């Protein structure tokens, strides 16, 4: 609906001339602040979006070759790899990527999405910030702009989604830890108000219940999904009177922080405490010890998201699709071995390479 609102509509609502509205849209200093505020209020109320690309190409039939990409945490290497996968695919199709980081701020996200719309993006791939509502994405679909939500789902948004099989991945990880003899397994890191957290926690608890093990809230320690968050979570974990011997971490960043926290108190990850991550970022293979993790192939996920978006752009219509990306457990050294456990200590490290456990 925002696309159907015109500059004339804004001018009428604000009680100014069309040229004044144009000056406000262009950021001209010639408009006084009172008038500017009135025009901006009318713009917000009517849901108008200034299409800068259309303004620049008004006399041309040129079509935008820009793909908007918004991620919620670019400091996490998972999203850097996701962006690389997207970029490789859209470049080969003749598009360029317009990348922005929302830093988990819905207001910032709205600003960058509006800016992208001003530049006439052909489509949007977004890993939604915490607190994103369906109302934040519906205007894009209403304007005929294809959208693919990755990693996190936004219920009711009526946009395409590409998610990983979080529950199955977490379940496989816990089942593996149980097979190694662990009976006290923690779940560390992540924001509880996200769908990804709920799905991974659900898989974790399902596996523990199936094994007849404790899955109480004392073993679940939420924190920022970052390396620092992992250090905070493992410190709390080790302070428990009946401390766990293993942990499934919300993501690899948390797992790296958990390993740092263990070393800080002279415990060896994999030998004294089993650690499993989630994502399988590039650093997981080269970490010391190499990180056992649930792989969802971030670059591959980026390629699939881009392919899903390009399919809709080429079709010239928005038809939402929901795709679940598979996950599989990659066993490396950080989870220890299948040797006998004694007094919370895991036996020697296993193999030189890595084993893959398919779901």
XYZ file of N, CA and C in Angstrom, residues 70 102 105-117 126 129-133 135-137:
72
model
N 19.884 -8.203 5.245
C 19.957 -7.665 6.607
C 20.145 -8.829 7.574
N 21.631 -5.274 11.641
C 20.633 -4.648 12.519
C 21.066 -4.629 13.974
N 18.471 -4.872 16.749
C 17.657 -3.692 17.051
C 16.561 -3.545 15.988
N 15.290 -3.802 16.348
C 14.203 -3.717 15.358
C 14.059 -2.329 14.741
N 14.334 -1.281 15.525
C 14.238 0.080 14.982
C 15.309 0.310 13.922
N 16.525 -0.121 14.217
C 17.608 -0.027 13.244
C 17.266 -0.849 12.001
N 16.671 -2.004 12.220
C 16.285 -2.862 11.099
C 15.287 -2.157 10.188
N 14.288 -1.517 10.789
C 13.297 -0.794 9.980
C 13.951 0.315 9.167
N 14.916 1.004 9.780
C 15.606 2.088 9.086
C 16.359 1.573 7.868
N 17.114 0.480 8.042
C 17.924 -0.006 6.916
C 17.035 -0.621 5.830
N 15.933 -1.271 6.228
C 15.027 -1.833 5.219
C 14.376 -0.709 4.423
N 13.965 0.357 5.099
C 13.385 1.504 4.391
C 14.399 2.143 3.445
N 15.651 2.229 3.902
C 16.704 2.781 3.051
C 16.904 1.915 1.812
N 16.868 0.614 2.002
C 17.008 -0.301 0.868
C 15.841 -0.145 -0.104
N 14.652 0.035 0.431
C 13.487 0.229 -0.440
C 13.616 1.531 -1.222
N 16.549 -11.589 4.905
C 16.676 -11.014 6.233
C 16.728 -12.093 7.310
N 15.810 -9.366 13.411
C 16.246 -8.978 14.748
C 15.244 -9.477 15.777
N 15.682 -9.626 17.002
C 14.762 -10.001 18.085
C 13.635 -8.974 18.157
N 12.421 -9.457 18.300
C 11.291 -8.551 18.414
C 10.661 -8.175 17.091
N 11.178 -8.716 15.985
C 10.577 -8.433 14.681
C 9.164 -9.018 14.615
N 8.219 -8.210 14.172
C 6.824 -8.645 14.062
C 6.445 -8.801 12.600
N 4.136 -7.404 11.107
C 3.830 -6.081 10.551
C 5.057 -5.401 9.967
N 6.261 -5.800 10.416
C 7.495 -5.196 9.884
C 7.800 -5.670 8.473
N 7.321 -6.861 8.115
C 7.642 -7.443 6.808
C 6.474 -7.417 5.823
